[in-house]
Each structure stands twice: as structure tokens, then as C-alpha cells.
Coordinates of C-alpha atoms and ligand atoms in Angstrom, one line a residue:
M1 CA -19.4 3.8 -9.4
T2 CA -21.4 6.5 -7.7
A3 CA -21.1 9.9 -9.5
A4 CA -21.3 11.6 -6.1
Q5 CA -17.9 10.3 -5.2
S6 CA -16.1 11.7 -8.3
T7 CA -13.1 13.9 -7.7
A8 CA -15.0 16.6 -9.7
T9 CA -13.9 20.0 -8.3
V10 CA -11.3 21.2 -5.9
D11 CA -13.9 22.7 -3.5
D12 CA -16.0 19.6 -3.5
Y13 CA -13.1 17.4 -3.0
I14 CA -11.7 19.4 -0.1
D15 CA -15.1 19.5 1.6
R16 CA -15.2 15.7 1.5
Y17 CA -11.6 15.4 2.6
G18 CA -12.3 17.6 5.6
D19 CA -15.3 15.5 6.5
F20 CA -13.2 12.4 6.3
I21 CA -10.6 13.8 8.6
A22 CA -13.2 15.1 11.1
A23 CA -14.8 11.6 11.2
S24 CA -11.4 9.8 11.5
P25 CA -9.6 10.7 14.8
T26 CA -7.8 7.3 14.8
A27 CA -6.6 4.7 12.3
F28 CA -9.5 2.5 13.3
H29 CA -12.0 5.2 12.4
A30 CA -10.2 6.0 9.1
A31 CA -10.2 2.4 8.0
A32 CA -13.9 1.9 9.0
N33 CA -15.0 5.2 7.3
A34 CA -13.2 4.1 4.1
A35 CA -15.0 0.7 4.3
E36 CA -18.4 2.5 4.7
Q37 CA -17.7 4.7 1.6
L38 CA -16.6 1.6 -0.4
K39 CA -19.7 -0.3 0.7
A40 CA -21.9 2.6 -0.3
A41 CA -20.2 2.6 -3.7
G42 CA -21.0 -1.1 -4.2
F43 CA -17.7 -2.8 -3.1
S44 CA -18.1 -6.2 -1.4
E45 CA -16.4 -6.9 1.9
Y46 CA -14.1 -10.0 1.8
G47 CA -13.5 -11.3 5.3
L48 CA -10.0 -12.7 6.0
T49 CA -11.5 -16.0 7.3
E50 CA -14.1 -16.3 4.5
D51 CA -13.9 -18.3 1.2
W52 CA -13.1 -15.6 -1.4
E53 CA -14.2 -17.7 -4.3
E54 CA -17.7 -17.8 -2.8
I55 CA -17.8 -14.1 -2.3
A56 CA -16.5 -13.4 -5.9
Q57 CA -19.2 -15.8 -7.3
Q58 CA -21.9 -13.5 -6.0
N59 CA -20.8 -11.1 -8.7
S60 CA -22.4 -12.1 -12.1
S61 CA -19.0 -11.9 -13.9
G62 CA -17.0 -13.4 -11.0
I63 CA -13.8 -11.6 -10.1
A64 CA -13.8 -9.7 -13.5
D65 CA -15.4 -6.3 -13.3
S66 CA -15.8 -6.6 -9.5
A67 CA -14.8 -4.4 -6.5
G68 CA -14.0 -5.5 -3.0
F69 CA -12.1 -4.7 0.2
V70 CA -10.7 -6.3 3.2
L71 CA -10.7 -4.5 6.6
R72 CA -8.4 -5.4 9.4
D73 CA -8.1 -3.2 12.5
G74 CA -6.7 0.1 11.3
A75 CA -5.8 -1.1 7.8
I76 CA -7.9 -1.6 4.7
I77 CA -7.0 -3.0 1.3
A78 CA -9.5 -2.3 -1.5
W79 CA -9.5 -3.2 -5.2
R80 CA -11.3 -2.9 -8.5
V81 CA -10.7 -5.5 -11.2
G82 CA -11.2 -4.5 -14.8
A83 CA -13.7 -6.2 -17.1
D84 CA -11.3 -8.7 -18.7
P85 CA -8.3 -9.5 -16.5
L86 CA -5.7 -11.9 -17.8
P87 CA -3.7 -14.2 -15.4
H88 CA -0.7 -12.0 -15.8
T89 CA -2.5 -8.7 -15.5
P90 CA -0.5 -6.3 -13.3
F91 CA -1.6 -4.5 -10.2
N92 CA -1.6 -0.7 -9.8
I93 CA -1.3 -0.2 -6.1
W94 CA -1.7 3.1 -4.3
G95 CA -0.1 2.7 -0.8
A96 CA -0.8 5.0 2.2
H97 CA -1.1 4.8 6.0
S98 CA -3.9 5.5 8.4
D99 CA -1.9 6.2 11.6
S100 CA -0.4 9.5 12.9
P101 CA 1.9 10.4 15.8
G102 CA 0.1 11.1 19.1
F103 CA -0.6 9.7 22.5
V104 CA -2.1 6.3 23.4
L105 CA -3.8 5.5 26.7
K106 CA -1.8 3.3 29.0
P107 CA -3.3 0.2 30.6
N108 CA -3.7 1.8 34.1
P109 CA -5.2 5.0 32.8
N110 CA -6.0 7.0 36.0
R111 CA -3.7 9.4 37.8
K112 CA -4.4 11.9 40.5
T113 CA -2.0 14.9 41.2
E114 CA -3.0 17.5 43.8
S115 CA -6.8 17.6 43.2
W116 CA -6.4 17.3 39.4
A117 CA -7.6 14.1 37.7
Q118 CA -5.2 13.1 34.9
A119 CA -4.9 10.3 32.3
N120 CA -1.8 8.2 31.8
V121 CA -0.6 8.2 28.2
E122 CA 2.2 6.8 26.1
V123 CA 3.9 8.6 23.3
Y124 CA 3.2 7.1 19.8
G125 CA 5.6 7.8 17.0
G126 CA 7.5 11.0 16.3
V127 CA 5.2 13.5 17.9
L128 CA 5.9 17.3 17.7
L129 CA 5.1 17.4 21.4
N130 CA 4.6 21.2 21.8
S131 CA 1.8 21.2 19.2
W132 CA -0.4 19.2 21.5
L133 CA -0.3 21.7 24.4
D134 CA -3.4 23.7 25.3
R135 CA -5.8 22.0 23.0
D136 CA -9.3 20.5 23.6
L137 CA -8.6 16.8 23.3
E138 CA -10.8 13.7 23.3
F139 CA -10.3 10.0 23.7
A140 CA -10.9 8.1 20.6
G141 CA -10.3 4.5 19.3
R142 CA -11.9 1.2 19.8
V143 CA -13.1 -0.7 22.9
F144 CA -13.9 -4.4 23.4
D145 CA -16.7 -5.6 25.7
S146 CA -16.5 -8.8 27.8
A147 CA -18.2 -10.8 24.9
G148 CA -15.4 -9.7 22.6
N149 CA -17.5 -7.2 20.6
C150 CA -15.6 -4.2 19.2
R151 CA -17.0 -0.7 19.2
L152 CA -15.4 2.5 17.8
I153 CA -15.7 5.4 20.3
R154 CA -15.0 9.0 20.8
T155 CA -15.7 10.9 24.0
G156 CA -15.8 14.5 22.7
P157 CA -13.5 17.1 24.4
V158 CA -12.5 16.1 27.9
A159 CA -8.7 16.5 28.1
R160 CA -5.9 19.0 27.9
I161 CA -2.2 18.8 28.1
A162 CA -1.6 22.2 29.9
Q163 CA 1.5 24.3 29.4
L164 CA 3.2 25.9 32.3
A165 CA 2.5 29.7 32.5
V166 CA 5.3 31.9 31.3
H167 CA 5.5 33.5 34.8
L168 CA 6.6 30.1 36.2
D169 CA 9.2 29.5 33.6
R170 CA 10.8 32.8 32.5
E171 CA 13.3 31.0 30.2
V172 CA 10.6 29.1 28.2
N173 CA 11.0 31.3 25.1
N174 CA 14.7 30.5 24.9
G175 CA 13.8 26.9 24.2
L176 CA 10.9 24.8 25.4
K177 CA 12.0 21.5 26.8
L178 CA 9.3 18.9 27.4
D179 CA 9.8 15.7 29.3
R180 CA 8.0 12.9 27.4
Q181 CA 6.7 11.4 30.7
L182 CA 6.3 14.3 33.1
H183 CA 5.0 17.0 30.8
T184 CA 2.7 15.1 28.5
Q185 CA 0.0 13.8 30.9
P186 CA -3.4 15.3 30.2
I187 CA -5.7 16.8 32.8
I188 CA -9.2 15.3 32.5
G189 CA -11.0 17.1 35.4
V190 CA -10.9 17.6 39.1
G191 CA -11.5 15.1 41.8
E192 CA -12.4 11.5 41.1
V193 CA -12.5 10.6 37.4
D194 CA -12.3 7.1 36.0
V195 CA -11.1 7.1 32.4
A196 CA -12.6 3.6 31.9
E197 CA -16.0 5.0 32.7
L198 CA -15.6 7.7 30.1
L199 CA -14.8 5.0 27.5
A200 CA -17.6 2.8 28.6
D201 CA -20.1 5.7 28.5
A202 CA -18.9 6.6 24.9
A203 CA -19.4 2.9 24.0
G204 CA -22.9 2.8 25.6
I205 CA -21.9 -0.2 27.9
P206 CA -21.6 -0.5 31.6
V207 CA -18.0 -0.1 32.8
T208 CA -18.1 -3.6 34.3
E209 CA -18.4 -4.9 30.7
L210 CA -15.4 -3.0 29.4
A211 CA -12.7 -5.6 28.7
A212 CA -10.0 -3.8 26.8
W213 CA -9.2 -0.8 24.6
D214 CA -6.9 0.7 21.9
V215 CA -7.5 4.4 22.6
S216 CA -5.6 7.6 21.7
L217 CA -5.9 11.3 22.3
A218 CA -7.2 13.3 19.4
D219 CA -7.7 17.0 18.8
T220 CA -11.3 18.1 18.6
Q221 CA -10.8 21.2 16.5
L222 CA -12.5 20.8 13.1
P223 CA -10.5 21.1 9.9
A224 CA -10.6 24.5 8.3
R225 CA -9.7 26.3 5.0
I226 CA -7.6 29.3 5.8
G227 CA -5.4 31.8 3.9
A228 CA -6.4 35.0 2.1
H229 CA -7.9 33.0 -0.7
R230 CA -8.9 30.0 1.3
E231 CA -6.1 28.2 -0.5
L232 CA -4.7 26.6 2.7
F233 CA -6.1 23.6 4.6
A234 CA -5.4 23.2 8.4
A235 CA -6.1 19.9 10.1
G236 CA -4.5 17.2 12.1
R237 CA -3.6 13.8 10.6
Q238 CA -3.0 15.1 7.1
D239 CA 0.1 12.8 7.3
N240 CA -1.3 10.6 6.0
L241 CA -5.0 11.0 5.5
S242 CA -4.1 13.3 2.6
S243 CA -2.9 10.2 0.6
T244 CA -5.4 7.8 2.1
Y245 CA -8.4 10.0 1.0
A246 CA -6.8 10.7 -2.4
G247 CA -6.6 7.0 -3.1
L248 CA -10.1 6.3 -1.7
A249 CA -11.8 9.0 -3.7
A250 CA -9.9 7.9 -6.9
L251 CA -10.7 4.2 -6.5
I252 CA -14.4 5.0 -6.1
A253 CA -14.4 7.4 -9.0
Q254 CA -12.4 5.5 -11.5
T255 CA -13.3 2.4 -13.5
P256 CA -10.1 0.5 -14.4
A257 CA -9.4 -0.4 -18.0
P258 CA -10.4 -4.0 -18.9
Q259 CA -7.0 -5.5 -18.3
S260 CA -6.1 -3.4 -15.2
I261 CA -6.4 -4.0 -11.5
A262 CA -6.5 -1.0 -9.2
V263 CA -5.6 -1.5 -5.5
L264 CA -5.7 0.9 -2.5
A265 CA -3.5 -0.3 0.4
V266 CA -3.8 1.7 3.6
F267 CA -1.6 0.4 6.4
D268 CA -1.4 1.1 10.1
H269 CA 1.7 1.6 12.2
E270 CA 3.8 3.4 9.6
E271 CA 4.8 6.0 12.2
V272 CA 6.4 3.3 14.4
G273 CA 8.2 1.3 11.7
S274 CA 5.4 -0.7 10.0
G275 CA 6.2 -4.0 11.8
S276 CA 2.8 -5.4 12.6
T277 CA 0.0 -7.6 11.2
T278 CA -1.6 -4.4 9.8
G279 CA 1.6 -2.6 8.9
A280 CA 3.3 -2.5 5.5
G281 CA 6.0 -4.9 6.9
G282 CA 3.3 -7.5 7.6
P283 CA 1.8 -10.0 5.0
L284 CA -1.6 -8.3 4.5
L285 CA -1.0 -6.9 1.0
Q286 CA 0.7 -10.0 -0.3
G287 CA -2.1 -12.1 1.0
V288 CA -4.6 -10.1 -0.9
I289 CA -2.6 -10.1 -4.1
K290 CA -2.2 -13.9 -3.9
R291 CA -5.9 -14.5 -3.3
L292 CA -6.8 -12.2 -6.2
Q293 CA -4.3 -13.9 -8.4
R294 CA -5.9 -17.2 -7.6
L295 CA -9.3 -15.9 -8.4
I296 CA -8.1 -14.6 -11.7
G297 CA -6.6 -18.0 -12.5
A298 CA -2.9 -17.1 -12.3
D299 CA -0.4 -19.9 -12.0
T300 CA 3.1 -19.3 -10.5
E301 CA 4.5 -18.1 -13.9
A302 CA 1.6 -15.7 -14.5
A303 CA 1.7 -14.4 -10.9
Q304 CA 5.4 -13.6 -11.3
R305 CA 4.8 -11.9 -14.7
S306 CA 2.0 -9.9 -13.1
L307 CA 4.2 -8.7 -10.1
A308 CA 7.1 -7.8 -12.4
A309 CA 4.8 -5.4 -14.4
S310 CA 3.0 -4.0 -11.3
W311 CA 3.6 -0.7 -9.6
V312 CA 3.3 0.6 -6.1
I313 CA 2.8 4.4 -5.7
S314 CA 3.7 4.9 -2.1
A315 CA 1.9 8.2 -1.2
D316 CA 2.8 9.9 2.0
A317 CA 2.9 13.5 3.1
S318 CA 6.0 15.5 2.3
H319 CA 7.5 18.9 3.2
A320 CA 6.8 22.2 1.5
V321 CA 9.6 24.8 1.9
H322 CA 9.2 26.6 5.2
P323 CA 9.3 30.4 4.9
N324 CA 10.8 30.9 8.4
Y325 CA 13.4 28.1 8.0
A326 CA 14.4 28.3 4.4
G327 CA 17.9 27.0 5.2
H328 CA 16.6 23.7 6.3
H329 CA 15.9 22.5 2.8
D330 CA 18.0 21.5 -0.2
P331 CA 19.2 24.8 -1.8
E332 CA 18.0 23.8 -5.3
T333 CA 14.9 21.7 -4.7
R334 CA 12.3 23.7 -2.9
P335 CA 8.7 22.4 -3.0
Q336 CA 6.3 25.3 -3.2
P337 CA 2.7 25.3 -1.9
G338 CA 0.1 24.9 -4.7
K339 CA 2.7 23.7 -7.3
G340 CA 1.5 20.1 -7.1
P341 CA 2.3 16.9 -5.4
V342 CA 6.0 16.0 -4.9
L343 CA 8.1 13.2 -6.1
K344 CA 10.4 12.1 -3.3
H345 CA 14.1 11.2 -3.9
N346 CA 16.7 9.7 -1.6
A347 CA 19.9 8.1 -2.7
N348 CA 20.0 6.0 0.5
Q349 CA 16.6 4.4 -0.4
R350 CA 14.7 6.0 2.5
Y351 CA 12.3 6.6 -0.5
A352 CA 12.0 3.9 -3.2
T353 CA 11.9 6.3 -6.2
T354 CA 14.4 5.5 -9.0
G355 CA 14.7 7.1 -12.5
L356 CA 12.3 4.4 -13.8
G357 CA 9.7 5.4 -11.1
A358 CA 10.3 9.1 -11.7
A359 CA 9.5 8.7 -15.4
K360 CA 6.4 6.7 -14.6
W361 CA 5.2 9.4 -12.1
R362 CA 5.8 12.3 -14.5
A363 CA 3.9 10.5 -17.3
L364 CA 1.0 10.0 -15.0
C365 CA 1.0 13.7 -13.9
E366 CA 1.1 14.8 -17.5
A367 CA -1.8 12.5 -18.5
A368 CA -3.7 13.8 -15.5
G369 CA -2.9 17.5 -16.3
V370 CA -1.3 17.9 -12.8
E371 CA 1.9 19.9 -12.0
S372 CA 4.4 18.0 -10.0
Q373 CA 7.6 19.0 -8.2
D374 CA 10.6 17.2 -6.6
Y375 CA 11.6 16.7 -3.0
V376 CA 15.1 15.8 -1.7
A377 CA 16.5 16.5 1.7
N378 CA 19.4 18.8 2.7
N379 CA 22.4 16.5 3.2
T380 CA 22.8 17.7 6.9
I381 CA 19.1 16.9 7.7
P382 CA 18.2 13.2 7.0
C383 CA 14.7 12.7 5.7
G384 CA 12.1 10.4 7.1
S385 CA 10.9 7.3 5.4
T386 CA 7.7 5.7 4.2
I387 CA 6.0 2.4 3.4
G388 CA 7.6 2.6 -0.1
P389 CA 11.0 0.9 0.6
I390 CA 9.2 -1.7 2.9
T391 CA 6.7 -2.8 0.3
A392 CA 9.4 -2.7 -2.4
E393 CA 11.6 -5.0 -0.3
R394 CA 8.7 -7.4 0.6
T395 CA 7.0 -7.6 -2.8
G396 CA 9.7 -6.8 -5.3
I397 CA 7.2 -4.5 -7.1
N398 CA 8.5 -1.3 -8.7
T399 CA 7.8 1.5 -6.3
V400 CA 7.8 5.3 -6.4
D401 CA 7.4 7.6 -3.4
V402 CA 5.2 10.7 -3.7
G403 CA 3.0 12.9 -1.5
A404 CA 1.3 16.3 -0.9
P405 CA 3.7 18.9 0.6
L406 CA 2.8 20.1 4.1
L407 CA 4.1 22.5 6.7
S408 CA 4.3 21.3 10.3
M409 CA 4.4 17.6 9.6
H410 CA 3.7 15.5 12.8
S411 CA 2.1 18.6 14.5
C412 CA -1.3 18.2 16.0
R413 CA -2.5 20.5 13.2
E414 CA -0.7 20.4 9.9
L415 CA -1.0 22.8 6.9
S416 CA -1.4 21.9 3.2
H417 CA -2.5 23.6 0.0
V418 CA -5.9 22.6 -1.5
D419 CA -4.5 22.4 -5.0
D420 CA -1.8 19.9 -4.0
L421 CA -4.4 17.7 -2.2
Y422 CA -6.7 17.7 -5.2
G423 CA -3.8 17.2 -7.6
L424 CA -2.7 14.1 -5.7
A425 CA -6.2 12.6 -6.0
E426 CA -6.3 13.4 -9.8
V427 CA -3.0 11.5 -10.3
A428 CA -4.2 8.6 -8.3
R429 CA -7.2 8.5 -10.5
E430 CA -5.0 8.4 -13.6
F431 CA -3.0 5.6 -12.1
F432 CA -6.1 3.6 -11.3
R433 CA -7.4 4.1 -14.9
G434 CA -4.6 1.8 -16.1
Q435 CA -4.4 0.6 -19.6
Ligands
LIG1 ZN1 3.4 9.7 6.9

């Protein structure tokens, strides 16, 4: 659609990826920012409560050759339909997630200890706790006013989870132990501070009108290219904005073939098991597929044929081999930085990749001119999981698990290689091209 959004060069792509991360401290921001970019590129918004036939009819060719998206909380599903879809035309679905491990504000958010004002937070997902210490943090998320209106907010740097001085814990370098309740509560000032007032100020409403919130802590340090050749990229939330942004940029840049349908599915709550209305375990994706199939004129038979020929590429951050902990990886499969996105394997179906999916992925990489490498865990260190096995189970669609290799996954600030990020977006684009 807009040429400005093409995945044209690595530097250009990485600049835009960094801007997207900087503007997306929470899943709500990421989904809203994706929606803004899609709207700017000509995608129509389809409301969940609206009549989709009416919206599709606003396009001169109906659902054919159209582009749309549905935004729900921290999740977004977007699509582009080729110029001549048949009732059994399959879907090429790029799946990702918008959430990251961190800390969520509890309902009674104020604490006072000695003269310090503190906030009261809850751990979300598998946080690498120590990585959040001694950083300039903000509150970010969404708030609701008493009329039910929702606003995205961010306060700017106000908070810090302060580490104990080495003088007061001489054993700390023999193993840092953090209590998830006692040691994770951020300082937000001295004296009387009301967190609700900070949130209301950020929303531009009086605190008396603040009805509710979904607010997290977020690091305020901007993303940066580092490394001797600026080949590395340091930022929080690369798990999994690396895959979200790759899919977004690719969907905007790539017109699908006449009988192809490209879908970007970005879910929330992956880090806590995907079981929610906006998680991959919920019905959001299937609802969109069914409604699109109806608009394309698919009956039950055509819909089943379509699903049987469809693909999900479940893209989620993966692990590069760590130079200081080389023994923690499989001895033969060692993903290197800059050698391309990885294809994830797990015999126990923590990843959904099979030989069929591996062949599909390798063909896409070759067509895109992108190097790819494999990931499999050391047998003594079980790997994580992704939305891949969940969407495979729910939809029955062939699924393959892939992602950009990182160091420090689930840290407040993760590290990737710019070529792997760009390579992932290029393969996404090839996938969306379809045939
Ligand atoms: Zn992830």
C-alpha cells in the first residue's frame, strides 16, 4: 500500500522497529500503534459488534482486494485479501504476541514505608527479576474514566525498584535472591504520593473520574543500536515485538497474490498461558476466519478445504547461543547472531514444527533470500512454548514455530542482531505474497 512502509533496507527497517518499541510500552499500546499504521496504509477497521458485510461493501470490489483489521484490547488481527479469492482459498497467518513479562499495578496501588512512597505491583509472567533493578521506570497502560471511556497513558519516568547496596549484603555476588513480593516494589517518591493521581494526570482527567486501570511498569530507556558495527539492537519487549513488527511491516508492504489471504494475528497474554478473550487460546482468530470465509462465500465444505490448506507461522523470539553459558545449549544446534531467523523444534510439541512445516519454512527463506538456522533445546533444560501449539490445537491449521534469536530473553532489555530482525520481516513478506 504505502511505499514508505516497505521493508526496503535493514537500517530503515530497524529505525522503524525501534520507533515502534519506543511507542509501545504495553500490549495495549502495541496493538493501538499497529492499528494506526494499518489505518494510515488504507486498512479498514472492522468492529467486533458491527456488521462486517456492510463494512466490506464500502470497498468497490467487496471483500476481494480489501484490507482490514479488528482491534480488541491488547490484541489485533489484520488481513489482506487477494484480488480474486475463491471460497476455498487458504489463509497465510503470521502469529505473534504483544505482551511481555513485567509488573502490573495492583488494585490498592499505594504503599508507604519509612518516608518512602511506593507502588504495589504484581509479577506478570516469567520476569527476569534482577534485570528490572535500578532502572528509570514509568507507569503505562490504559485507564477508564467513570463514563467508561478508555485512554492509553504513560507517565514518563517516576519509579525505581532499588537494589540493596553491596555494603548491606556482602554475599550478594555469590547469588542474588529476590523475594517476588518484598523486593520488587518500586519507589515512586518521598512523602505522600497517590498513584491514582499520577495515572489521572497522565490521562488528563480529574482523579475523581478515574474508574479503573490496566497499568504496568515499563522501562523508559530508549532502544539503541550497539556493537562495534552497530549490528546489535538493545531494547525491552523484543519478545515479542520483534515478530509483531515483522508481521506488521510485511502485511503493509506486500500485496497478496489474487488467490491468497494474508493474516497478521497478534495475541495478548502469551506470557501467562494464552487463556483469555484476547489470547491465542481464545476464539478471536477463529471468529475472524469464519467471518471472512462467510464474506468470501465459503460453505462448510469450502471452509474446511481452506483450513486444511492454510498455514500458521507462529513467530516468537528465540535464543541465540550465549557466549558465557555455551553449555546451556544443544551441543550440535547453536543459533548464531546474524545468521538469520531460527526454526524451532521440540519433539514434545512445545513448538508445533514438523518436517512438513520445516520444509515449508525453508522454501520461504530460500525464496526470500534469507539465511535460516535451527533451534532445539538441550535435553536437561526444557524450552519455553509459544502460541504455535495452541493455535494448532484450536484451529487444526498446519503450524511452524520460528523467531529471531535473542540474548537475555525476558530481561527488561533484550539483545538481538539487526540482520535477524530484518530477515524475519523479509520471510514474513514472502509468506504473505502467497501464490
Ligand atoms: Zn514470546
